[in-house]
């Protein structure tokens, strides 16, 4: 079965030619799939019944299916999706006043093993393809707004679901390039954020790309020892090397690097940690997102009390480091940061 989602317009044209059809049929397919988000050939009425049937026999748009949608009282929606091999992935839709955000997965599970993250407990099962990554966006937009309907607000994409984007670099960047094509989904790279736990060589690679999404680094600690303890990837790529790569990263005119910092009670949340963070980021055009830890019975940490987070934030802000406290979203449906682990069975 040929899966069309994930193909560029040129690849769709090639596909049409291979079918013995005129090249413009490929353009029409591209327009239907990315421009109107149509996932069924039966709904592509620009094609004759014979062509729709022929397409249906050898191809499909996507094999990703919705298994279950969880609705939070704050408007967040979590999508449990079934991929072509039966593996599960998750995406999260978060409505906001001026824009909506979709949080995407890029791997089934994750190999990085951060101690505060539920996804880590799955290990990594496999990478997702560019088509599977894009299928999350199309499925979510269709479920929220209806097939083909223009979302009333802009859509931001963040690669902060399951998986480490930079351990699936090629497919993640391919998906971003396809989604940015104006004739198709038209989601500009300026609205896309890729988050990494610190796969240093890929930071240097991203720096060389002509089309670059926004980059976020999950820092979460301020000493080598503390970071190695929380994020074992630090053994391979040390904090020192990571910060060096961040310093070398080319930023656009008004661009800043985002640093994510999960606030763990009595572990990394002291004023002293905050002061070390200020020093580490010295000279980097940075913005810090303080993420209240989302606890789970399987995880060994507690969330920092809000007064602690506020005090930590004050140390940063007093030293002119922009610092924001992330509002947890969809906690009642386990959709918040670090909670994605396809746990639907446990929840019934
Ligand atoms: N693998 C990438 C992106 C997915 S994780 C990365 O690690 O950056 C997205 C964000 O969720 C990261 O900043 C991570 O530090 C944070 N996170 C993980 N587990 C969390 C938890 N239990 N509570 C709050 N944030 C968490
Ligand atoms: Fe993987 Fe990110 Fe979770 Fe770490 S925080 S285990 S890198 S998904």
Short mmCIF file of C-alpha atoms and ligand atoms in Angstrom, two decimals:
data_model
loop_
_atom_site.label_atom_id
_atom_site.label_comp_id
_atom_site.label_asym_id
_atom_site.label_seq_id
_atom_site.Cartn_x
_atom_site.Cartn_y
_atom_site.Cartn_z
CA UNK A 1 0.00 0.00 0.00
CA UNK A 2 1.47 3.36 -1.05
CA UNK A 3 1.04 6.07 1.60
CA UNK A 4 0.75 9.52 0.03
CA UNK A 5 1.00 11.70 3.12
CA UNK A 6 4.62 12.74 3.51
CA UNK A 7 5.21 13.15 -0.23
CA UNK A 8 6.17 16.53 -1.67
CA UNK A 9 4.32 17.98 -4.65
CA UNK A 10 7.04 16.71 -6.99
CA UNK A 11 6.71 13.24 -5.51
CA UNK A 12 2.92 13.35 -5.98
CA UNK A 13 3.43 14.33 -9.63
CA UNK A 14 5.84 11.41 -10.04
CA UNK A 15 3.26 9.12 -8.48
CA UNK A 16 0.55 10.33 -10.89
CA UNK A 17 2.86 9.68 -13.83
CA UNK A 18 3.62 6.18 -12.61
CA UNK A 19 -0.12 5.56 -12.52
CA UNK A 20 -0.30 6.60 -16.16
CA UNK A 21 -2.13 9.81 -15.29
CA UNK A 22 -1.40 13.39 -16.31
CA UNK A 23 1.07 15.22 -14.05
CA UNK A 24 -1.57 17.76 -12.98
CA UNK A 25 -3.41 14.92 -11.22
CA UNK A 26 -0.43 14.85 -8.86
CA UNK A 27 -0.87 18.56 -8.20
CA UNK A 28 -4.57 17.97 -7.53
CA UNK A 29 -3.73 15.21 -5.08
CA UNK A 30 -1.28 17.50 -3.33
CA UNK A 31 -3.88 20.27 -3.15
CA UNK A 32 -6.58 17.93 -1.82
CA UNK A 33 -4.35 16.35 0.83
CA UNK A 34 -2.42 19.34 2.16
CA UNK A 35 -4.57 22.27 0.98
CA UNK A 36 -7.98 20.84 1.96
CA UNK A 37 -6.84 18.09 4.36
CA UNK A 38 -8.94 15.43 2.61
CA UNK A 39 -7.93 11.96 3.75
CA UNK A 40 -10.36 9.85 1.69
CA UNK A 41 -10.16 9.45 -2.08
CA UNK A 42 -13.96 9.13 -2.12
CA UNK A 43 -14.14 12.80 -1.09
CA UNK A 44 -11.87 13.97 -3.90
CA UNK A 45 -14.69 14.73 -6.29
CA UNK A 46 -12.36 16.43 -8.76
CA UNK A 47 -11.39 12.89 -9.81
CA UNK A 48 -13.54 10.53 -11.87
CA UNK A 49 -15.04 7.57 -10.09
CA UNK A 50 -12.69 5.28 -12.02
CA UNK A 51 -9.62 7.21 -10.87
CA UNK A 52 -10.80 7.31 -7.27
CA UNK A 53 -11.24 3.56 -7.40
CA UNK A 54 -7.82 3.05 -8.96
CA UNK A 55 -6.22 5.21 -6.27
CA UNK A 56 -8.02 3.33 -3.52
CA UNK A 57 -6.72 0.01 -4.80
CA UNK A 58 -3.05 0.85 -4.60
CA UNK A 59 -2.72 3.79 -2.26
CA UNK A 60 -4.08 5.60 0.76
CA UNK A 61 -3.52 9.07 2.18
CA UNK A 62 -2.51 7.90 5.64
CA UNK A 63 -2.75 4.79 7.78
CA UNK A 64 -2.78 6.78 11.04
CA UNK A 65 -6.12 6.47 12.83
CA UNK A 66 -7.64 8.07 15.89
CA UNK A 67 -7.96 5.49 18.63
CA UNK A 68 -9.32 7.79 21.28
CA UNK A 69 -9.67 11.50 22.04
CA UNK A 70 -9.51 12.74 25.62
CA UNK A 71 -11.13 16.12 26.34
CA UNK A 72 -9.83 18.30 29.18
CA UNK A 73 -11.91 20.85 31.08
CA UNK A 74 -9.45 23.55 29.92
CA UNK A 75 -10.13 22.86 26.23
CA UNK A 76 -7.01 20.77 25.68
CA UNK A 77 -7.52 17.59 23.66
CA UNK A 78 -5.22 14.57 23.72
CA UNK A 79 -5.23 12.25 20.72
CA UNK A 80 -4.23 8.65 21.08
CA UNK A 81 -3.35 7.58 17.55
CA UNK A 82 -2.75 4.19 16.01
CA UNK A 83 0.02 4.04 13.41
CA UNK A 84 0.21 1.66 10.45
CA UNK A 85 1.98 -1.05 12.45
CA UNK A 86 -0.41 -0.80 15.39
CA UNK A 87 2.03 1.22 17.50
CA UNK A 88 0.61 4.18 19.35
CA UNK A 89 1.56 7.85 19.29
CA UNK A 90 0.04 10.89 20.91
CA UNK A 91 -0.65 14.47 19.88
CA UNK A 92 -2.13 17.28 21.96
CA UNK A 93 -4.25 20.25 20.86
CA UNK A 94 -4.13 23.36 23.07
CA UNK A 95 -6.45 26.25 22.26
CA UNK A 96 -5.26 29.72 23.19
CA UNK A 97 -6.77 33.18 22.82
CA UNK A 98 -4.78 34.33 19.84
CA UNK A 99 -3.39 31.11 18.46
CA UNK A 100 -3.66 27.37 18.90
CA UNK A 101 -0.79 25.01 19.53
CA UNK A 102 -0.44 21.39 18.50
CA UNK A 103 2.12 19.36 20.39
CA UNK A 104 3.54 16.62 18.17
CA UNK A 105 5.29 13.32 18.70
CA UNK A 106 8.21 12.29 16.49
CA UNK A 107 9.06 8.86 17.89
CA UNK A 108 7.11 6.05 19.49
CA UNK A 109 8.57 6.27 22.99
CA UNK A 110 11.98 7.80 23.65
CA UNK A 111 15.46 6.42 24.23
CA UNK A 112 16.88 9.35 26.17
CA UNK A 113 15.68 8.22 29.56
CA UNK A 114 15.13 11.49 31.44
CA UNK A 115 14.15 10.51 34.95
CA UNK A 116 11.27 13.00 35.23
CA UNK A 117 9.52 11.99 31.99
CA UNK A 118 6.83 9.35 31.46
CA UNK A 119 7.72 8.85 27.80
CA UNK A 120 11.14 7.65 28.90
CA UNK A 121 9.52 4.68 30.58
CA UNK A 122 8.43 3.29 27.23
CA UNK A 123 11.94 3.13 25.83
CA UNK A 124 12.07 3.82 22.10
CA UNK A 125 10.06 1.60 19.79
CA UNK A 126 10.76 3.34 16.52
CA UNK A 127 11.04 6.61 14.64
CA UNK A 128 7.98 8.11 13.05
CA UNK A 129 8.05 8.93 9.33
CA UNK A 130 7.53 12.47 8.01
CA UNK A 131 4.08 11.36 6.82
CA UNK A 132 3.17 10.05 10.26
CA UNK A 133 4.35 13.28 11.85
CA UNK A 134 2.24 15.35 9.44
CA UNK A 135 -0.76 13.03 9.88
CA UNK A 136 -1.01 14.24 13.48
CA UNK A 137 -1.48 17.84 12.34
CA UNK A 138 -4.07 17.01 9.71
CA UNK A 139 -6.04 14.67 11.97
CA UNK A 140 -6.09 17.18 14.83
CA UNK A 141 -7.06 20.15 12.62
CA UNK A 142 -9.84 18.08 11.02
CA UNK A 143 -11.17 16.85 14.35
CA UNK A 144 -11.16 20.35 15.86
CA UNK A 145 -12.29 22.43 12.88
CA UNK A 146 -13.75 19.98 10.35
CA UNK A 147 -12.23 18.70 7.12
CA UNK A 148 -10.88 21.51 5.00
CA UNK A 149 -12.10 24.30 7.29
CA UNK A 150 -9.64 27.13 7.77
CA UNK A 151 -8.59 27.33 11.44
CA UNK A 152 -9.74 30.71 12.83
CA UNK A 153 -6.36 31.32 14.47
CA UNK A 154 -2.86 30.54 13.40
CA UNK A 155 -1.51 27.16 14.44
CA UNK A 156 1.80 26.77 16.26
CA UNK A 157 3.53 23.42 16.19
CA UNK A 158 5.80 22.25 18.98
CA UNK A 159 7.78 19.00 18.87
CA UNK A 160 7.29 18.41 22.57
CA UNK A 161 5.25 15.24 22.55
CA UNK A 162 6.77 11.77 22.59
CA UNK A 163 10.31 11.34 21.37
CA UNK A 164 13.57 13.19 20.84
CA UNK A 165 13.36 15.21 17.61
CA UNK A 166 17.10 15.18 17.06
CA UNK A 167 17.26 11.39 17.17
CA UNK A 168 14.86 11.44 14.20
CA UNK A 169 16.36 14.52 12.58
CA UNK A 170 15.84 13.70 8.90
CA UNK A 171 12.12 12.88 9.11
CA UNK A 172 11.37 15.74 11.51
CA UNK A 173 12.98 18.29 9.19
CA UNK A 174 11.37 16.75 6.15
CA UNK A 175 7.95 17.04 7.81
CA UNK A 176 8.62 20.69 8.70
CA UNK A 177 9.65 21.52 5.13
CA UNK A 178 6.52 19.91 3.71
CA UNK A 179 4.21 21.55 6.25
CA UNK A 180 5.74 24.94 5.52
CA UNK A 181 4.96 24.80 1.78
CA UNK A 182 2.58 27.66 1.20
CA UNK A 183 0.50 25.85 -1.41
CA UNK A 184 -0.19 23.08 1.10
CA UNK A 185 -0.61 23.29 4.84
CA UNK A 186 1.23 26.61 4.88
CA UNK A 187 2.48 26.43 8.47
CA UNK A 188 5.50 28.72 8.40
CA UNK A 189 8.70 27.49 10.07
CA UNK A 190 8.46 30.58 12.25
CA UNK A 191 5.54 28.92 13.96
CA UNK A 192 7.35 25.64 14.58
CA UNK A 193 9.48 24.85 17.63
CA UNK A 194 11.73 21.83 17.85
CA UNK A 195 12.74 20.81 21.36
CA UNK A 196 15.81 18.76 22.15
CA UNK A 197 17.32 17.23 25.26
CA UNK A 198 20.71 18.23 23.86
CA UNK A 199 21.88 16.06 20.95
CA UNK A 200 24.79 18.43 20.34
CA UNK A 201 25.89 17.42 16.79
CA UNK A 202 22.36 18.00 15.50
CA UNK A 203 22.35 21.53 16.94
CA UNK A 204 25.33 22.28 14.71
CA UNK A 205 23.50 20.61 11.81
CA UNK A 206 20.36 22.69 12.35
CA UNK A 207 22.48 25.83 12.41
CA UNK A 208 23.44 25.08 8.80
CA UNK A 209 19.90 24.49 7.48
CA UNK A 210 18.49 27.17 5.21
CA UNK A 211 14.97 26.73 6.58
CA UNK A 212 15.09 26.59 10.36
CA UNK A 213 12.38 26.13 12.96
CA UNK A 214 12.70 27.74 16.36
CA UNK A 215 14.98 25.80 18.72
CA UNK A 216 14.27 24.92 22.35
CA UNK A 217 16.74 23.18 24.63
CA UNK A 218 15.60 21.14 27.63
CA UNK A 219 18.26 22.15 30.12
CA UNK A 220 16.69 21.24 33.48
CA UNK A 221 19.95 21.41 35.45
CA UNK A 222 22.91 23.71 36.04
CA UNK A 223 25.80 21.39 36.94
CA UNK A 224 27.21 18.40 35.06
CA UNK A 225 26.51 16.11 37.97
CA UNK A 226 22.94 17.21 38.47
CA UNK A 227 22.19 17.05 34.76
CA UNK A 228 23.72 13.60 34.32
CA UNK A 229 21.57 12.41 37.17
CA UNK A 230 18.34 13.80 35.68
CA UNK A 231 19.13 13.39 31.99
CA UNK A 232 21.56 10.55 31.25
CA UNK A 233 22.18 11.99 27.75
CA UNK A 234 24.48 14.41 29.58
CA UNK A 235 27.06 11.62 29.81
CA UNK A 236 27.33 11.61 26.04
CA UNK A 237 26.91 15.35 25.42
CA UNK A 238 27.97 17.34 28.45
CA UNK A 239 26.39 20.55 29.67
CA UNK A 240 29.58 22.35 28.72
CA UNK A 241 29.44 21.11 25.11
CA UNK A 242 25.73 21.85 24.96
CA UNK A 243 26.14 25.45 26.09
CA UNK A 244 29.05 25.86 23.66
CA UNK A 245 26.79 24.71 20.79
CA UNK A 246 24.09 27.15 21.98
CA UNK A 247 26.58 30.02 21.98
CA UNK A 248 27.58 29.15 18.43
CA UNK A 249 23.98 28.89 17.22
CA UNK A 250 23.09 31.65 14.74
CA UNK A 251 19.94 33.54 15.73
CA UNK A 252 17.75 35.72 13.54
CA UNK A 253 17.25 39.40 14.31
CA UNK A 254 14.70 39.13 17.06
CA UNK A 255 15.10 35.42 17.69
CA UNK A 256 15.98 33.93 21.07
CA UNK A 257 16.91 30.43 22.09
CA UNK A 258 14.38 28.89 24.43
CA UNK A 259 15.61 26.94 27.44
CA UNK A 260 13.13 24.63 29.16
CA UNK A 261 13.63 23.95 32.82
CA UNK A 262 11.41 21.43 34.61
CA UNK A 263 11.03 22.49 38.26
CA UNK A 264 11.62 19.52 40.57
CA UNK A 265 11.03 19.99 44.28
CA UNK A 266 14.30 20.24 46.22
CA UNK A 267 16.30 18.91 43.27
CA UNK A 268 17.01 21.77 40.88
CA UNK A 269 14.83 24.62 42.12
CA UNK A 270 16.94 26.60 44.63
CA UNK A 271 17.92 30.25 44.23
CA UNK A 272 21.47 29.00 43.91
CA UNK A 273 20.42 26.90 40.89
CA UNK A 274 18.81 30.02 39.44
CA UNK A 275 22.02 32.00 39.93
CA UNK A 276 24.03 29.26 38.23
CA UNK A 277 21.53 29.31 35.37
CA UNK A 278 22.04 33.06 34.93
CA UNK A 279 25.80 32.47 34.68
CA UNK A 280 25.44 29.59 32.23
CA UNK A 281 23.27 31.65 29.90
CA UNK A 282 25.44 34.75 30.12
CA UNK A 283 25.88 36.19 26.64
CA UNK A 284 23.23 33.95 25.02
CA UNK A 285 20.08 35.65 23.75
CA UNK A 286 17.79 33.39 25.75
CA UNK A 287 14.33 32.95 27.09
CA UNK A 288 13.69 30.50 29.91
CA UNK A 289 10.46 28.53 30.26
CA UNK A 290 10.01 27.22 33.78
CA UNK A 291 7.84 24.12 33.53
CA UNK A 292 6.13 23.01 36.74
CA UNK A 293 6.88 19.31 37.02
CA UNK A 294 3.91 17.12 36.13
CA UNK A 295 4.14 14.27 38.58
CA UNK A 296 3.00 10.71 38.03
CA UNK A 297 3.03 7.72 40.38
CA UNK A 298 5.77 6.15 38.26
CA UNK A 299 8.06 9.19 38.58
CA UNK A 300 10.38 9.78 41.56
CA UNK A 301 9.92 13.57 41.85
CA UNK A 302 7.47 16.07 43.28
CA UNK A 303 6.56 19.43 41.78
CA UNK A 304 8.21 22.53 43.23
CA UNK A 305 5.81 24.68 45.24
CA UNK A 306 4.67 27.79 43.32
CA UNK A 307 6.43 30.17 45.77
CA UNK A 308 9.69 28.40 44.95
CA UNK A 309 9.09 28.72 41.21
CA UNK A 310 8.28 32.42 41.63
CA UNK A 311 11.42 32.99 43.66
CA UNK A 312 13.53 31.14 41.04
CA UNK A 313 11.93 33.25 38.33
CA UNK A 314 12.69 36.45 40.25
CA UNK A 315 16.41 35.62 40.43
CA UNK A 316 16.44 35.27 36.64
CA UNK A 317 14.35 38.34 35.89
CA UNK A 318 16.38 40.51 38.28
CA UNK A 319 19.43 39.60 36.22
CA UNK A 320 17.62 40.46 32.99
CA UNK A 321 17.03 36.88 31.88
CA UNK A 322 13.53 36.57 30.40
CA UNK A 323 11.75 33.83 32.34
CA UNK A 324 8.18 32.60 32.04
CA UNK A 325 6.24 30.05 34.03
CA UNK A 326 4.47 27.57 31.82
CA UNK A 327 0.84 26.98 32.63
CA UNK A 328 0.24 23.23 32.75
CA UNK A 329 -2.38 22.17 30.20
CA UNK A 330 -4.70 19.19 30.13
CA UNK A 331 -3.50 17.72 33.42
CA UNK A 332 -6.86 16.02 34.02
CA UNK A 333 -6.36 13.97 30.84
CA UNK A 334 -2.60 13.32 31.28
CA UNK A 335 -1.81 15.58 28.36
CA UNK A 336 0.70 17.86 30.08
CA UNK A 337 4.43 17.97 29.32
CA UNK A 338 6.16 14.69 30.00
CA UNK A 339 2.95 12.77 30.60
CA UNK A 340 2.55 11.25 27.16
CA UNK A 341 3.03 7.53 27.34
CA UNK A 342 -0.03 6.07 25.62
CA UNK A 343 -1.41 5.15 29.03
CA UNK A 344 -4.98 4.69 27.92
CA UNK A 345 -5.25 1.17 29.28
CA UNK A 346 -4.37 2.33 32.77
CA UNK A 347 -7.12 4.92 32.55
CA UNK A 348 -9.79 2.61 31.19
N1 LIG B 1 12.47 15.15 23.76
C1 LIG B 1 12.32 16.53 23.67
C2 LIG B 1 10.89 16.98 23.50
C3 LIG B 1 9.84 16.23 24.27
S1 LIG B 1 9.77 16.54 25.97
C4 LIG B 1 12.94 17.21 24.88
O1 LIG B 1 13.21 16.54 25.87
O2 LIG B 1 13.16 18.41 24.80
C5 LIG B 1 9.07 18.19 26.04
C6 LIG B 1 9.37 18.94 27.31
O3 LIG B 1 8.71 18.32 28.43
C7 LIG B 1 10.85 18.97 27.69
O4 LIG B 1 11.26 20.30 27.93
C8 LIG B 1 10.93 18.14 28.96
O5 LIG B 1 11.95 18.59 29.80
C9 LIG B 1 9.55 18.35 29.55
N2 LIG B 1 9.12 17.31 30.49
C10 LIG B 1 9.39 16.00 30.44
N3 LIG B 1 8.81 15.36 31.49
C11 LIG B 1 8.16 16.30 32.20
C12 LIG B 1 7.34 16.27 33.38
N4 LIG B 1 7.09 15.13 34.00
N5 LIG B 1 6.83 17.43 33.82
C13 LIG B 1 7.06 18.59 33.17
N6 LIG B 1 7.79 18.68 32.05
C14 LIG B 1 8.34 17.55 31.57
FE1 LIG B 2 12.78 11.85 25.78
FE2 LIG B 2 12.30 14.48 26.03
FE3 LIG B 2 11.17 12.69 27.71
FE4 LIG B 2 13.79 13.19 27.85
S1 LIG B 2 12.13 14.65 28.24
S2 LIG B 2 12.83 11.15 27.89
S3 LIG B 2 14.28 13.48 25.70
S4 LIG B 2 10.79 12.85 25.54
#
